[in-house]
Coordinates of C-alpha atoms in Angstrom, one line a residue:
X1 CA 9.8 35.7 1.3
X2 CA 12.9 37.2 -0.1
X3 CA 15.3 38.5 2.9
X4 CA 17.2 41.7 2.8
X5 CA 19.3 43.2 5.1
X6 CA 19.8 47.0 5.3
X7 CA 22.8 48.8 6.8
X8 CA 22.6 52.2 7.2
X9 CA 23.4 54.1 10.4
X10 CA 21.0 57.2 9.8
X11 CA 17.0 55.6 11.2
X12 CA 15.4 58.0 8.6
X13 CA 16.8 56.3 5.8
X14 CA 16.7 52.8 7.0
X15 CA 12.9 53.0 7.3
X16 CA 13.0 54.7 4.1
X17 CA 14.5 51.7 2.5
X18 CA 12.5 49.3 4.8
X19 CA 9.0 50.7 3.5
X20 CA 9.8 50.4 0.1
X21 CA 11.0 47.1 0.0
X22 CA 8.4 45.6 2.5
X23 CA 6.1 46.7 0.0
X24 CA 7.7 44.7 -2.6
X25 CA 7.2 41.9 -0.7
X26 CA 10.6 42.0 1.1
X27 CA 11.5 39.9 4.7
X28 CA 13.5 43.2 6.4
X29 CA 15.9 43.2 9.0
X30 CA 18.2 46.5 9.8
X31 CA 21.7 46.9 11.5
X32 CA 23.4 50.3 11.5
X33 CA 27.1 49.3 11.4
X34 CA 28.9 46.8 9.5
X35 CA 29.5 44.5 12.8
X36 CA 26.1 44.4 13.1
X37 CA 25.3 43.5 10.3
X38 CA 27.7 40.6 10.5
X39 CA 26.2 39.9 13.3
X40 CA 22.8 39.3 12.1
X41 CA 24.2 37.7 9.0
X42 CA 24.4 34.9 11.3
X43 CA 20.6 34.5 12.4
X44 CA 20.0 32.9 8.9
X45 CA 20.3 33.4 4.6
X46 CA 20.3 36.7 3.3
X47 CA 18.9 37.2 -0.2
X48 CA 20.7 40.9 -0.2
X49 CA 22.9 43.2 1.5
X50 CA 21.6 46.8 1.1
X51 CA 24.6 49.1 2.7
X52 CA 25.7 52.7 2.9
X53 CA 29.1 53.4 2.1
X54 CA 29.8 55.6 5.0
X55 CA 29.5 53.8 8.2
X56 CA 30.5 54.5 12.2
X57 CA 33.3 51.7 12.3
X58 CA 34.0 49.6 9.5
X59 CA 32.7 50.7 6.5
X60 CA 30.7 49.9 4.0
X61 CA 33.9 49.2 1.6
X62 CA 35.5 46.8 4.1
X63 CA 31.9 45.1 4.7
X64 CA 31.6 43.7 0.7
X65 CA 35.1 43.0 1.4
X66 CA 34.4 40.9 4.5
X67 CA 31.0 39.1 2.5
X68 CA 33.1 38.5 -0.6
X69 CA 36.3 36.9 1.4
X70 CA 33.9 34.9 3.6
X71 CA 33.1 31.4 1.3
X72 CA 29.3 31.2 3.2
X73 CA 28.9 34.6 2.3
X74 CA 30.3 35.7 -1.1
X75 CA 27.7 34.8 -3.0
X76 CA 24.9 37.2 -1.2
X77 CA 24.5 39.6 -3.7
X78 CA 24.9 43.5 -2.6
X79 CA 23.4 47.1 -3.6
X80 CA 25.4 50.1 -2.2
X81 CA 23.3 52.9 -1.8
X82 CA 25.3 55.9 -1.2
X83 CA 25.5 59.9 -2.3
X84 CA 29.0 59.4 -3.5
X85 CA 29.6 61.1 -6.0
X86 CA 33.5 61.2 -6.0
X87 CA 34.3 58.5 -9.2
X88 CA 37.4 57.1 -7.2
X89 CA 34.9 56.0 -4.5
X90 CA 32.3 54.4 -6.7
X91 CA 35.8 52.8 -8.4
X92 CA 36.2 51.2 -4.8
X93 CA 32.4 50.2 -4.2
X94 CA 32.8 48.0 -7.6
X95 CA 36.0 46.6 -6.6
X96 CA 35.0 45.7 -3.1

Protein backbone atom coordinates (compact mmCIF):
# COMPACT_ATOMS: atom_id res chain seq x y z
CA UNK A 1 0.00 0.00 0.00
CA UNK A 2 1.09 3.29 -1.31
CA UNK A 3 2.35 5.72 1.70
CA UNK A 4 1.62 9.36 1.80
CA UNK A 5 2.50 11.78 4.23
CA UNK A 6 0.35 14.87 4.74
CA UNK A 7 1.60 18.13 6.35
CA UNK A 8 -0.83 20.54 7.07
CA UNK A 9 -1.10 22.33 10.50
CA UNK A 10 -5.00 23.02 10.30
CA UNK A 11 -6.78 19.16 11.73
CA UNK A 12 -9.85 19.99 9.46
CA UNK A 13 -7.97 19.73 6.37
CA UNK A 14 -5.63 17.07 7.19
CA UNK A 15 -8.56 14.64 7.71
CA UNK A 16 -9.94 16.17 4.72
CA UNK A 17 -6.97 14.95 2.68
CA UNK A 18 -6.65 11.72 4.82
CA UNK A 19 -10.27 10.55 3.83
CA UNK A 20 -9.83 11.03 0.38
CA UNK A 21 -6.80 9.41 -0.11
CA UNK A 22 -7.48 6.45 2.37
CA UNK A 23 -10.25 5.81 0.08
CA UNK A 24 -7.98 5.50 -2.75
CA UNK A 25 -6.24 3.00 -1.16
CA UNK A 26 -3.58 5.25 0.47
CA UNK A 27 -1.24 4.10 3.81
CA UNK A 28 -1.65 7.79 5.72
CA UNK A 29 0.36 9.30 8.17
CA UNK A 30 -0.06 13.19 9.22
CA UNK A 31 2.48 15.78 10.82
CA UNK A 32 1.47 19.44 11.19
CA UNK A 33 4.89 21.16 10.75
CA UNK A 34 7.68 20.56 8.50
CA UNK A 35 10.04 19.11 11.51
CA UNK A 36 7.54 16.73 11.96
CA UNK A 37 7.27 15.70 9.09
CA UNK A 38 11.02 15.11 8.92
CA UNK A 39 10.71 13.45 11.70
CA UNK A 40 8.35 10.79 10.57
CA UNK A 41 10.13 10.75 7.22
CA UNK A 42 12.38 8.62 9.26
CA UNK A 43 9.92 5.77 10.41
CA UNK A 44 10.12 4.36 6.78
CA UNK A 45 9.66 5.10 2.62
CA UNK A 46 7.26 7.67 1.69
CA UNK A 47 5.59 7.31 -1.72
CA UNK A 48 4.50 11.29 -1.35
CA UNK A 49 4.75 14.31 0.46
CA UNK A 50 1.39 16.22 0.47
CA UNK A 51 2.32 19.78 2.22
CA UNK A 52 0.73 23.23 2.77
CA UNK A 53 2.66 26.01 1.89
CA UNK A 54 2.09 27.94 4.94
CA UNK A 55 3.41 26.30 8.00
CA UNK A 56 4.06 27.26 11.97
CA UNK A 57 7.99 27.01 11.62
CA UNK A 58 9.64 26.01 8.57
CA UNK A 59 7.67 26.19 5.81
CA UNK A 60 6.40 24.44 3.29
CA UNK A 61 9.00 26.11 0.69
CA UNK A 62 12.07 25.25 2.86
CA UNK A 63 10.57 21.58 3.47
CA UNK A 64 10.81 20.54 -0.63
CA UNK A 65 13.99 22.31 -0.20
CA UNK A 66 15.11 20.12 2.73
CA UNK A 67 13.62 16.64 0.63
CA UNK A 68 15.22 17.80 -2.60
CA UNK A 69 18.90 18.56 -0.92
CA UNK A 70 18.66 15.34 1.12
CA UNK A 71 20.14 12.36 -1.42
CA UNK A 72 17.64 9.62 0.58
CA UNK A 73 15.01 11.92 0.07
CA UNK A 74 14.93 13.81 -3.23
CA UNK A 75 13.47 11.54 -5.10
CA UNK A 76 9.98 11.31 -2.98
CA UNK A 77 7.86 12.99 -5.15
CA UNK A 78 5.70 16.09 -3.69
CA UNK A 79 2.03 17.85 -4.17
CA UNK A 80 1.65 21.32 -2.62
CA UNK A 81 -1.71 21.95 -1.74
CA UNK A 82 -2.17 25.51 -0.90
CA UNK A 83 -4.67 28.68 -1.61
CA UNK A 84 -1.86 30.68 -3.03
CA UNK A 85 -2.82 32.50 -5.36
CA UNK A 86 0.02 35.13 -5.45
CA UNK A 87 2.04 33.92 -9.01
CA UNK A 88 5.50 34.78 -7.33
CA UNK A 89 4.60 32.14 -4.66
CA UNK A 90 3.50 29.40 -6.87
CA UNK A 91 7.01 30.57 -8.85
CA UNK A 92 8.71 29.50 -5.47
CA UNK A 93 6.64 26.18 -4.82
CA UNK A 94 8.00 25.01 -8.43
CA UNK A 95 11.43 25.96 -7.76
CA UNK A 96 11.67 24.47 -4.39
Amino acid sequence: MPRVLIVEDSPTQAQRFALILEDAGFAIEIAPDAEQAWLQLDSGPFDLVLSDLHLPGDSGFDLCRRLKADPRRRRIPIVVCTSEADPLNVLRGLQS
